[in-house]
DNA sequence: AAATCAGGCAACCGCCGCATT
DNA sequence: GAATGCGGCGGTTGCCTGATT
């Protein structure tokens, strides 16, 4: 999880911070503030460089720093702002009280950016329509209009693969038979898939920033919800949302 | 049970912009 | 205007841990 402690050529300690170091840094800053990061470690009795102290304070010790998983709301904000301003982690962090730029960067790199994978296959059938998709006759799909909650997502690049799609959990298979949708052409070298559920009033709620439609589709969080797949088109297309009609 | 793999994340590195001299 | 120092930022590394083989 953390680097092992070591010392650089100047005798400055590097790597993981000990509890004792944390206590020294916290106590010093709380009583004296941080007027000069370069000199601070000397006066605080720490064998660390100023940058290391600053990073430790900002990302871990500073009062109010949030730890743990991002809420759904926070995830949506990160996705939205990243679409707008790109890798401006500090600017994004400014909109999320308690979150640090490092935290957001890690979140994005490990749980969002990774989901953008290259397309694995394409079909010869061409389509320029956002609503072009064939459906299995036995499994009627309902198409619903996107709502405001989807606007942020729509600004990202999306595509999808509709090879064999089926619920992954046995408990769902009984209730919702596997459905096959014919493979569609892809519009984009990247795709993204969000699992979601709809409440009774058809409001949209995201479950997770899901993986590819091949390996993570149809994750549900509530037994009351229908298995659903949201399929998004790239920038030039309107998103389409499908509900399995059970 | 051991080895390997992959995900998560703390921490480091180098660069940049701004303020001061 | 140039040089210097500092803080801040984004990219990247590398260790730890849990999952998988």
Tab-separated table of N, CA, C and O in Angstrom, chain A residues 91-193:
chain	number	residue	atom	x	y	z
A	91	UNK	N	-8.899	21.526	-9.687
A	91	UNK	CA	-10.139	22.262	-9.944
A	91	UNK	C	-11.355	21.401	-9.629
A	91	UNK	O	-12.351	21.879	-9.080
A	92	UNK	N	-11.248	20.131	-9.970
A	92	UNK	CA	-12.347	19.212	-9.657
A	92	UNK	C	-12.468	19.050	-8.144
A	92	UNK	O	-13.564	19.051	-7.587
A	93	UNK	N	-11.316	18.943	-7.497
A	93	UNK	CA	-11.325	18.776	-6.038
A	93	UNK	C	-11.966	19.968	-5.345
A	93	UNK	O	-12.590	19.820	-4.289
A	94	UNK	N	-11.820	21.132	-5.957
A	94	UNK	CA	-12.401	22.337	-5.354
A	94	UNK	C	-13.918	22.254	-5.286
A	94	UNK	O	-14.551	22.943	-4.485
A	95	UNK	N	-14.503	21.420	-6.138
A	95	UNK	CA	-15.961	21.283	-6.156
A	95	UNK	C	-16.435	20.155	-5.242
A	95	UNK	O	-17.630	19.928	-5.110
A	96	UNK	N	-15.493	19.429	-4.683
A	96	UNK	CA	-15.843	18.313	-3.812
A	96	UNK	C	-15.199	18.527	-2.445
A	96	UNK	O	-14.062	18.089	-2.226
A	97	UNK	N	-15.901	19.162	-1.542
A	97	UNK	CA	-15.335	19.446	-0.228
A	97	UNK	C	-14.829	18.179	0.463
A	97	UNK	O	-15.537	17.182	0.522
A	98	UNK	N	-13.603	18.256	0.944
A	98	UNK	CA	-13.033	17.112	1.662
A	98	UNK	C	-12.238	16.172	0.793
A	98	UNK	O	-11.466	15.360	1.294
A	99	UNK	N	-12.416	16.271	-0.504
A	99	UNK	CA	-11.659	15.401	-1.426
A	99	UNK	C	-10.431	16.149	-1.923
A	99	UNK	O	-10.485	17.334	-2.225
A	100	UNK	N	-9.341	15.425	-2.058
A	100	UNK	CA	-8.112	16.040	-2.540
A	100	UNK	C	-7.896	15.722	-4.010
A	100	UNK	O	-8.483	14.777	-4.546
A	101	UNK	N	-7.038	16.506	-4.628
A	101	UNK	CA	-6.756	16.264	-6.043
A	101	UNK	C	-6.164	14.871	-6.252
A	101	UNK	O	-6.487	14.177	-7.213
A	102	UNK	N	-5.319	14.471	-5.299
A	102	UNK	CA	-4.722	13.137	-5.407
A	102	UNK	C	-5.790	12.048	-5.321
A	102	UNK	O	-5.752	11.060	-6.053
A	103	UNK	N	-6.717	12.250	-4.443
A	103	UNK	CA	-7.808	11.293	-4.264
A	103	UNK	C	-8.626	11.166	-5.538
A	103	UNK	O	-8.957	10.058	-5.993
A	104	UNK	N	-8.949	12.282	-6.121
A	104	UNK	CA	-9.762	12.286	-7.330
A	104	UNK	C	-8.990	11.694	-8.506
A	104	UNK	O	-9.527	10.941	-9.312
A	105	UNK	N	-7.723	12.029	-8.559
A	105	UNK	CA	-6.880	11.475	-9.625
A	105	UNK	C	-6.820	9.951	-9.519
A	105	UNK	O	-6.960	9.249	-10.519
A	106	UNK	N	-6.626	9.466	-8.306
A	106	UNK	CA	-6.601	8.018	-8.111
A	106	UNK	C	-7.936	7.391	-8.473
A	106	UNK	O	-7.989	6.333	-9.089
A	107	UNK	N	-8.995	8.054	-8.048
A	107	UNK	CA	-10.327	7.546	-8.354
A	107	UNK	C	-10.530	7.439	-9.863
A	107	UNK	O	-10.995	6.428	-10.383
A	108	UNK	N	-10.147	8.495	-10.547
A	108	UNK	CA	-10.352	8.506	-11.991
A	108	UNK	C	-9.494	7.426	-12.671
A	108	UNK	O	-9.962	6.667	-13.517
A	109	UNK	N	-8.236	7.359	-12.274
A	109	UNK	CA	-7.323	6.438	-12.946
A	109	UNK	C	-7.629	4.977	-12.663
A	109	UNK	O	-7.354	4.115	-13.490
A	110	UNK	N	-8.172	4.710	-11.494
A	110	UNK	CA	-8.398	3.308	-11.139
A	110	UNK	C	-9.806	2.832	-11.424
A	110	UNK	O	-10.006	1.658	-11.672
A	111	UNK	N	-10.763	3.733	-11.376
A	111	UNK	CA	-12.136	3.248	-11.489
A	111	UNK	C	-12.925	3.846	-12.630
A	111	UNK	O	-14.012	3.387	-12.922
A	112	UNK	N	-12.404	4.817	-13.286
A	112	UNK	CA	-13.141	5.404	-14.400
A	112	UNK	C	-12.385	5.227	-15.702
A	112	UNK	O	-12.867	4.584	-16.626
A	113	UNK	N	-11.174	5.727	-15.753
A	113	UNK	CA	-10.409	5.675	-16.998
A	113	UNK	C	-10.179	4.250	-17.451
A	113	UNK	O	-10.164	3.949	-18.633
A	114	UNK	N	-10.013	3.364	-16.492
A	114	UNK	CA	-9.755	1.981	-16.855
A	114	UNK	C	-10.898	1.365	-17.644
A	114	UNK	O	-10.719	0.450	-18.441
A	115	UNK	N	-12.111	1.870	-17.394
A	115	UNK	CA	-13.274	1.280	-18.043
A	115	UNK	C	-13.322	1.590	-19.524
A	115	UNK	O	-14.045	0.953	-20.276
A	116	UNK	N	-12.551	2.562	-19.937
A	116	UNK	CA	-12.535	2.896	-21.351
A	116	UNK	C	-11.596	1.941	-22.066
A	116	UNK	O	-10.388	2.090	-22.047
A	117	UNK	N	-12.165	0.952	-22.711
A	117	UNK	CA	-11.370	-0.092	-23.341
A	117	UNK	C	-11.521	-0.009	-24.849
A	117	UNK	O	-12.516	0.457	-25.362
A	118	UNK	N	-10.561	-0.529	-25.593
A	118	UNK	CA	-10.690	-0.547	-27.034
A	118	UNK	C	-11.777	-1.515	-27.473
A	118	UNK	O	-12.051	-2.511	-26.801
A	119	UNK	N	-12.404	-1.184	-28.577
A	119	UNK	CA	-13.434	-2.044	-29.103
A	119	UNK	C	-12.825	-3.374	-29.524
A	119	UNK	O	-11.787	-3.445	-30.158
A	120	UNK	N	-13.501	-4.433	-29.178
A	120	UNK	CA	-12.962	-5.756	-29.444
A	120	UNK	C	-13.350	-6.275	-30.818
A	120	UNK	O	-12.656	-7.057	-31.425
A	121	UNK	N	-14.518	-5.875	-31.295
A	121	UNK	CA	-14.940	-6.367	-32.588
A	121	UNK	C	-15.900	-5.370	-33.197
A	121	UNK	O	-16.485	-4.554	-32.510
A	122	UNK	N	-16.076	-5.468	-34.491
A	122	UNK	CA	-17.033	-4.587	-35.143
A	122	UNK	C	-17.855	-5.370	-36.131
A	122	UNK	O	-17.494	-6.445	-36.577
A	123	UNK	N	-18.957	-4.802	-36.492
A	123	UNK	CA	-19.844	-5.449	-37.438
A	123	UNK	C	-19.777	-4.729	-38.768
A	123	UNK	O	-19.475	-3.560	-38.852
A	124	UNK	N	-20.090	-5.441	-39.822
A	124	UNK	CA	-20.079	-4.812	-41.136
A	124	UNK	C	-21.333	-3.994	-41.361
A	124	UNK	O	-21.385	-3.151	-42.236
A	125	UNK	N	-22.357	-4.269	-40.580
A	125	UNK	CA	-23.576	-3.510	-40.752
A	125	UNK	C	-23.369	-2.101	-40.261
A	125	UNK	O	-22.867	-1.857	-39.182
A	126	UNK	N	-23.769	-1.175	-41.072
A	126	UNK	CA	-23.524	0.217	-40.743
A	126	UNK	C	-24.775	0.877	-40.220
A	126	UNK	O	-25.878	0.570	-40.614
A	127	UNK	N	-24.581	1.801	-39.341
A	127	UNK	CA	-25.708	2.548	-38.822
A	127	UNK	C	-25.243	3.910	-38.362
A	127	UNK	O	-24.278	4.043	-37.667
A	128	UNK	N	-25.970	4.916	-38.758
A	128	UNK	CA	-25.653	6.255	-38.287
A	128	UNK	C	-26.732	6.770	-37.362
A	128	UNK	O	-26.723	7.897	-36.953
A	129	UNK	N	-27.678	5.930	-37.075
A	129	UNK	CA	-28.757	6.370	-36.206
A	129	UNK	C	-28.503	5.933	-34.782
A	129	UNK	O	-28.055	4.843	-34.509
A	130	UNK	N	-28.850	6.825	-33.894
A	130	UNK	CA	-28.643	6.516	-32.493
A	130	UNK	C	-29.576	5.418	-32.017
A	130	UNK	O	-29.327	4.770	-31.038
A	131	UNK	N	-30.660	5.251	-32.698
A	131	UNK	CA	-31.635	4.287	-32.220
A	131	UNK	C	-31.550	2.969	-32.980
A	131	UNK	O	-32.428	2.140	-32.895
A	132	UNK	N	-30.509	2.820	-33.748
A	132	UNK	CA	-30.406	1.623	-34.553
A	132	UNK	C	-29.915	0.455	-33.726
A	132	UNK	O	-28.813	0.410	-33.266
A	133	UNK	N	-30.782	-0.465	-33.510
A	133	UNK	CA	-30.399	-1.677	-32.820
A	133	UNK	C	-31.521	-2.665	-32.981
A	133	UNK	O	-32.679	-2.352	-32.841
A	134	UNK	N	-31.165	-3.881	-33.318
A	134	UNK	CA	-32.204	-4.879	-33.413
A	134	UNK	C	-32.426	-5.524	-32.065
A	134	UNK	O	-31.545	-5.627	-31.259
A	135	UNK	N	-33.603	-5.951	-31.824
A	135	UNK	CA	-33.948	-6.504	-30.527
A	135	UNK	C	-34.461	-7.913	-30.701
A	135	UNK	O	-35.093	-8.260	-31.682
A	136	UNK	N	-34.222	-8.688	-29.712
A	136	UNK	CA	-34.745	-10.035	-29.726
A	136	UNK	C	-36.254	-9.973	-29.625
A	136	UNK	O	-36.824	-9.293	-28.780
A	137	UNK	N	-36.917	-10.707	-30.519
A	137	UNK	CA	-38.377	-10.619	-30.549
A	137	UNK	C	-39.023	-11.086	-29.251
A	137	UNK	O	-40.098	-10.627	-28.873
A	138	UNK	N	-38.373	-12.018	-28.597
A	138	UNK	CA	-38.958	-12.561	-27.381
A	138	UNK	C	-38.744	-11.660	-26.188
A	138	UNK	O	-39.274	-11.887	-25.121
A	139	UNK	N	-37.959	-10.706	-26.361
A	139	UNK	CA	-37.669	-9.821	-25.236
A	139	UNK	C	-37.840	-8.387	-25.672
A	139	UNK	O	-36.902	-7.732	-26.092
A	140	UNK	N	-39.048	-7.972	-25.557
A	140	UNK	CA	-39.343	-6.628	-26.021
A	140	UNK	C	-38.621	-5.598	-25.176
A	140	UNK	O	-38.571	-5.675	-23.963
A	141	UNK	N	-38.062	-4.657	-25.844
A	141	UNK	CA	-37.345	-3.609	-25.145
A	141	UNK	C	-38.150	-2.336	-25.182
A	141	UNK	O	-38.708	-1.974	-26.199
A	142	UNK	N	-38.204	-1.703	-24.072
A	142	UNK	CA	-38.867	-0.411	-24.004
A	142	UNK	C	-37.816	0.668	-24.109
A	142	UNK	O	-36.790	0.615	-23.465
A	143	UNK	N	-38.094	1.600	-24.906
A	143	UNK	CA	-37.171	2.711	-25.045
A	143	UNK	C	-37.745	3.906	-24.298
A	143	UNK	O	-38.898	4.257	-24.460
A	144	UNK	N	-36.932	4.500	-23.480
A	144	UNK	CA	-37.413	5.649	-22.728
A	144	UNK	C	-36.527	6.838	-23.013
A	144	UNK	O	-35.396	6.697	-23.437
A	145	UNK	N	-37.081	7.978	-22.785
A	145	UNK	CA	-36.328	9.196	-23.094
A	145	UNK	C	-35.276	9.453	-22.036
A	145	UNK	O	-35.479	9.178	-20.857
A	146	UNK	N	-34.151	9.978	-22.442
A	146	UNK	CA	-33.143	10.354	-21.464
A	146	UNK	C	-33.644	11.500	-20.611
A	146	UNK	O	-34.395	12.341	-21.077
A	147	UNK	N	-33.250	11.506	-19.392
A	147	UNK	CA	-33.624	12.630	-18.546
A	147	UNK	C	-32.386	13.439	-18.197
A	147	UNK	O	-31.291	13.182	-18.672
A	148	UNK	N	-32.581	14.414	-17.382
A	148	UNK	CA	-31.477	15.312	-17.068
A	148	UNK	C	-30.305	14.606	-16.429
A	148	UNK	O	-29.162	15.011	-16.578
A	149	UNK	N	-30.614	13.566	-15.706
A	149	UNK	CA	-29.537	12.870	-15.015
A	149	UNK	C	-28.523	12.295	-15.988
A	149	UNK	O	-27.403	11.994	-15.613
A	150	UNK	N	-28.918	12.147	-17.216
A	150	UNK	CA	-28.036	11.534	-18.199
A	150	UNK	C	-27.192	12.545	-18.954
A	150	UNK	O	-26.292	12.173	-19.683
A	151	UNK	N	-27.480	13.785	-18.782
A	151	UNK	CA	-26.806	14.772	-19.626
A	151	UNK	C	-25.293	14.723	-19.459
A	151	UNK	O	-24.547	14.839	-20.409
A	152	UNK	N	-24.883	14.581	-18.218
A	152	UNK	CA	-23.444	14.554	-17.980
A	152	UNK	C	-22.789	13.391	-18.705
A	152	UNK	O	-21.714	13.506	-19.263
A	153	UNK	N	-23.445	12.293	-18.649
A	153	UNK	CA	-22.887	11.092	-19.251
A	153	UNK	C	-22.850	11.222	-20.757
A	153	UNK	O	-21.938	10.775	-21.423
A	154	UNK	N	-23.851	11.881	-21.268
A	154	UNK	CA	-23.949	11.995	-22.712
A	154	UNK	C	-22.762	12.717	-23.312
A	154	UNK	O	-22.409	12.517	-24.464
A	155	UNK	N	-22.113	13.541	-22.506
A	155	UNK	CA	-21.009	14.310	-23.049
A	155	UNK	C	-19.719	13.508	-23.150
A	155	UNK	O	-18.741	13.973	-23.680
A	156	UNK	N	-19.759	12.311	-22.624
A	156	UNK	CA	-18.595	11.445	-22.777
A	156	UNK	C	-18.731	10.651	-24.071
A	156	UNK	O	-19.727	10.723	-24.765
A	157	UNK	N	-17.714	9.930	-24.369
A	157	UNK	CA	-17.737	9.098	-25.561
A	157	UNK	C	-18.252	7.717	-25.216
A	157	UNK	O	-17.778	7.094	-24.282
A	158	UNK	N	-19.210	7.302	-25.938
A	158	UNK	CA	-19.804	6.012	-25.637
A	158	UNK	C	-19.969	5.161	-26.886
A	158	UNK	O	-20.106	5.665	-27.983
A	159	UNK	N	-19.991	3.932	-26.676
A	159	UNK	CA	-20.381	2.997	-27.702
A	159	UNK	C	-20.775	1.720	-26.984
A	159	UNK	O	-20.773	1.665	-25.759
A	160	UNK	N	-21.106	0.722	-27.709
A	160	UNK	CA	-21.480	-0.505	-27.020
A	160	UNK	C	-21.359	-1.711	-27.931
A	160	UNK	O	-21.346	-1.619	-29.136
A	161	UNK	N	-21.266	-2.800	-27.295
A	161	UNK	CA	-21.257	-4.066	-27.993
A	161	UNK	C	-22.497	-4.807	-27.564
A	161	UNK	O	-22.798	-4.900	-26.381
A	162	UNK	N	-23.230	-5.321	-28.495
A	162	UNK	CA	-24.439	-6.043	-28.123
A	162	UNK	C	-24.382	-7.477	-28.598
A	162	UNK	O	-25.285	-7.977	-29.236
A	163	UNK	N	-23.265	-8.088	-28.321
A	163	UNK	CA	-23.225	-9.533	-28.525
A	163	UNK	C	-24.063	-10.147	-27.434
A	163	UNK	O	-24.850	-9.466	-26.800
A	164	UNK	N	-23.930	-11.367	-27.176
A	164	UNK	CA	-24.796	-12.032	-26.214
A	164	UNK	C	-24.837	-11.306	-24.878
A	164	UNK	O	-23.831	-11.103	-24.232
A	165	UNK	N	-26.013	-10.913	-24.524
A	165	UNK	CA	-26.207	-10.201	-23.272
A	165	UNK	C	-27.118	-11.034	-22.392
A	165	UNK	O	-28.190	-11.443	-22.814
A	166	UNK	N	-26.718	-11.275	-21.223
A	166	UNK	CA	-27.581	-12.026	-20.336
A	166	UNK	C	-27.248	-11.707	-18.892
A	166	UNK	O	-26.132	-11.340	-18.578
A	167	UNK	N	-28.231	-11.882	-18.050
A	167	UNK	CA	-27.971	-11.656	-16.637
A	167	UNK	C	-26.879	-12.595	-16.148
A	167	UNK	O	-26.805	-13.745	-16.581
A	168	UNK	N	-26.067	-12.110	-15.269
A	168	UNK	CA	-24.949	-12.908	-14.825
A	168	UNK	C	-25.268	-13.749	-13.594
A	168	UNK	O	-24.598	-14.735	-13.334
A	169	UNK	N	-26.247	-13.344	-12.860
A	169	UNK	CA	-26.559	-14.081	-11.638
A	169	UNK	C	-27.708	-15.040	-11.872
A	169	UNK	O	-28.683	-14.727	-12.538
A	170	UNK	N	-27.587	-16.227	-11.297
A	170	UNK	CA	-28.601	-17.248	-11.494
A	170	UNK	C	-29.975	-16.779	-11.039
A	170	UNK	O	-30.981	-17.082	-11.646
A	171	UNK	N	-29.986	-16.042	-9.952
A	171	UNK	CA	-31.269	-15.619	-9.416
A	171	UNK	C	-32.023	-14.727	-10.397
A	171	UNK	O	-33.244	-14.651	-10.371
A	172	UNK	N	-31.295	-14.077	-11.254
A	172	UNK	CA	-31.961	-13.231	-12.233
A	172	UNK	C	-32.432	-14.030	-13.437
A	172	UNK	O	-33.373	-13.681	-14.109
A	173	UNK	N	-31.689	-15.089	-13.715
A	173	UNK	CA	-31.966	-15.835	-14.935
A	173	UNK	C	-33.383	-16.401	-14.928
A	173	UNK	O	-34.037	-16.491	-15.962
A	174	UNK	N	-33.850	-16.797	-13.747
A	174	UNK	CA	-35.199	-17.343	-13.667
A	174	UNK	C	-36.235	-16.286	-14.009
A	174	UNK	O	-37.179	-16.504	-14.741
A	175	UNK	N	-35.986	-15.141	-13.472
A	175	UNK	CA	-36.959	-14.066	-13.652
A	175	UNK	C	-36.815	-13.386	-15.008
A	175	UNK	O	-37.788	-13.003	-15.632
A	176	UNK	N	-35.588	-13.267	-15.403
A	176	UNK	CA	-35.338	-12.544	-16.652
A	176	UNK	C	-34.492	-13.409	-17.578
A	176	UNK	O	-33.282	-13.501	-17.403
A	177	UNK	N	-35.092	-14.052	-18.535
A	177	UNK	CA	-34.345	-14.929	-19.436
A	177	UNK	C	-33.244	-14.167	-20.161
A	177	UNK	O	-33.367	-12.973	-20.422
A	178	UNK	N	-32.177	-14.876	-20.526
A	178	UNK	CA	-31.110	-14.231	-21.292
A	178	UNK	C	-31.645	-13.633	-22.586
A	178	UNK	O	-32.543	-14.171	-23.219
A	179	UNK	N	-31.111	-12.555	-22.931
A	179	UNK	CA	-31.545	-11.855	-24.129
A	179	UNK	C	-30.352	-11.651	-25.057
A	179	UNK	O	-29.263	-11.319	-24.616
A	180	UNK	N	-30.589	-11.859	-26.289
A	180	UNK	CA	-29.532	-11.649	-27.269
A	180	UNK	C	-29.921	-10.493	-28.173
A	180	UNK	O	-31.015	-10.452	-28.708
A	181	UNK	N	-29.080	-9.576	-28.267
A	181	UNK	CA	-29.292	-8.451	-29.175
A	181	UNK	C	-28.227	-8.538	-30.247
A	181	UNK	O	-27.072	-8.774	-29.958
A	182	UNK	N	-28.619	-8.372	-31.437
A	182	UNK	CA	-27.652	-8.481	-32.529
A	182	UNK	C	-26.526	-7.472	-32.375
A	182	UNK	O	-26.726	-6.360	-31.915
A	183	UNK	N	-25.412	-7.918	-32.806
A	183	UNK	CA	-24.246	-7.060	-32.703
A	183	UNK	C	-24.418	-5.813	-33.565
A	183	UNK	O	-24.886	-5.880	-34.677
A	184	UNK	N	-24.037	-4.708	-33.029
A	184	UNK	CA	-24.141	-3.446	-33.747
A	184	UNK	C	-22.760	-2.936	-34.123
A	184	UNK	O	-21.764	-3.298	-33.524
A	185	UNK	N	-22.780	-2.078	-35.061
A	185	UNK	CA	-21.521	-1.436	-35.383
A	185	UNK	C	-21.154	-0.443	-34.289
A	185	UNK	O	-22.010	0.118	-33.628
A	186	UNK	N	-19.887	-0.220	-34.136
A	186	UNK	CA	-19.439	0.727	-33.128
A	186	UNK	C	-19.115	2.054	-33.788
A	186	UNK	O	-18.613	2.115	-34.880
A	187	UNK	N	-19.373	3.061	-33.072
A	187	UNK	CA	-19.120	4.411	-33.595
A	187	UNK	C	-17.816	4.986	-33.097
A	187	UNK	O	-17.340	5.968	-33.578
A	188	UNK	N	-17.340	4.416	-32.055
A	188	UNK	CA	-16.220	5.038	-31.376
A	188	UNK	C	-15.201	3.994	-30.964
A	188	UNK	O	-15.550	2.851	-30.694
A	189	UNK	N	-13.935	4.354	-30.919
A	189	UNK	CA	-12.932	3.407	-30.445
A	189	UNK	C	-12.990	3.190	-28.948
A	189	UNK	O	-12.241	2.423	-28.393
A	190	UNK	N	-13.874	3.915	-28.323
A	190	UNK	CA	-13.997	3.735	-26.888
A	190	UNK	C	-15.457	3.534	-26.537
A	190	UNK	O	-16.353	3.988	-27.226
A	191	UNK	N	-15.683	2.856	-25.499
A	191	UNK	CA	-17.053	2.724	-25.050
A	191	UNK	C	-17.074	2.753	-23.542
A	191	UNK	O	-16.078	2.602	-22.878
A	192	UNK	N	-18.255	2.917	-23.068
A	192	UNK	CA	-18.442	3.059	-21.646
A	192	UNK	C	-19.797	2.478	-21.308
A	192	UNK	O	-20.732	2.628	-22.056
A	193	UNK	N	-19.874	1.851	-20.212
A	193	UNK	CA	-21.155	1.268	-19.854
A	193	UNK	C	-21.489	1.612	-18.419
A	193	UNK	O	-20.686	1.415	-17.535
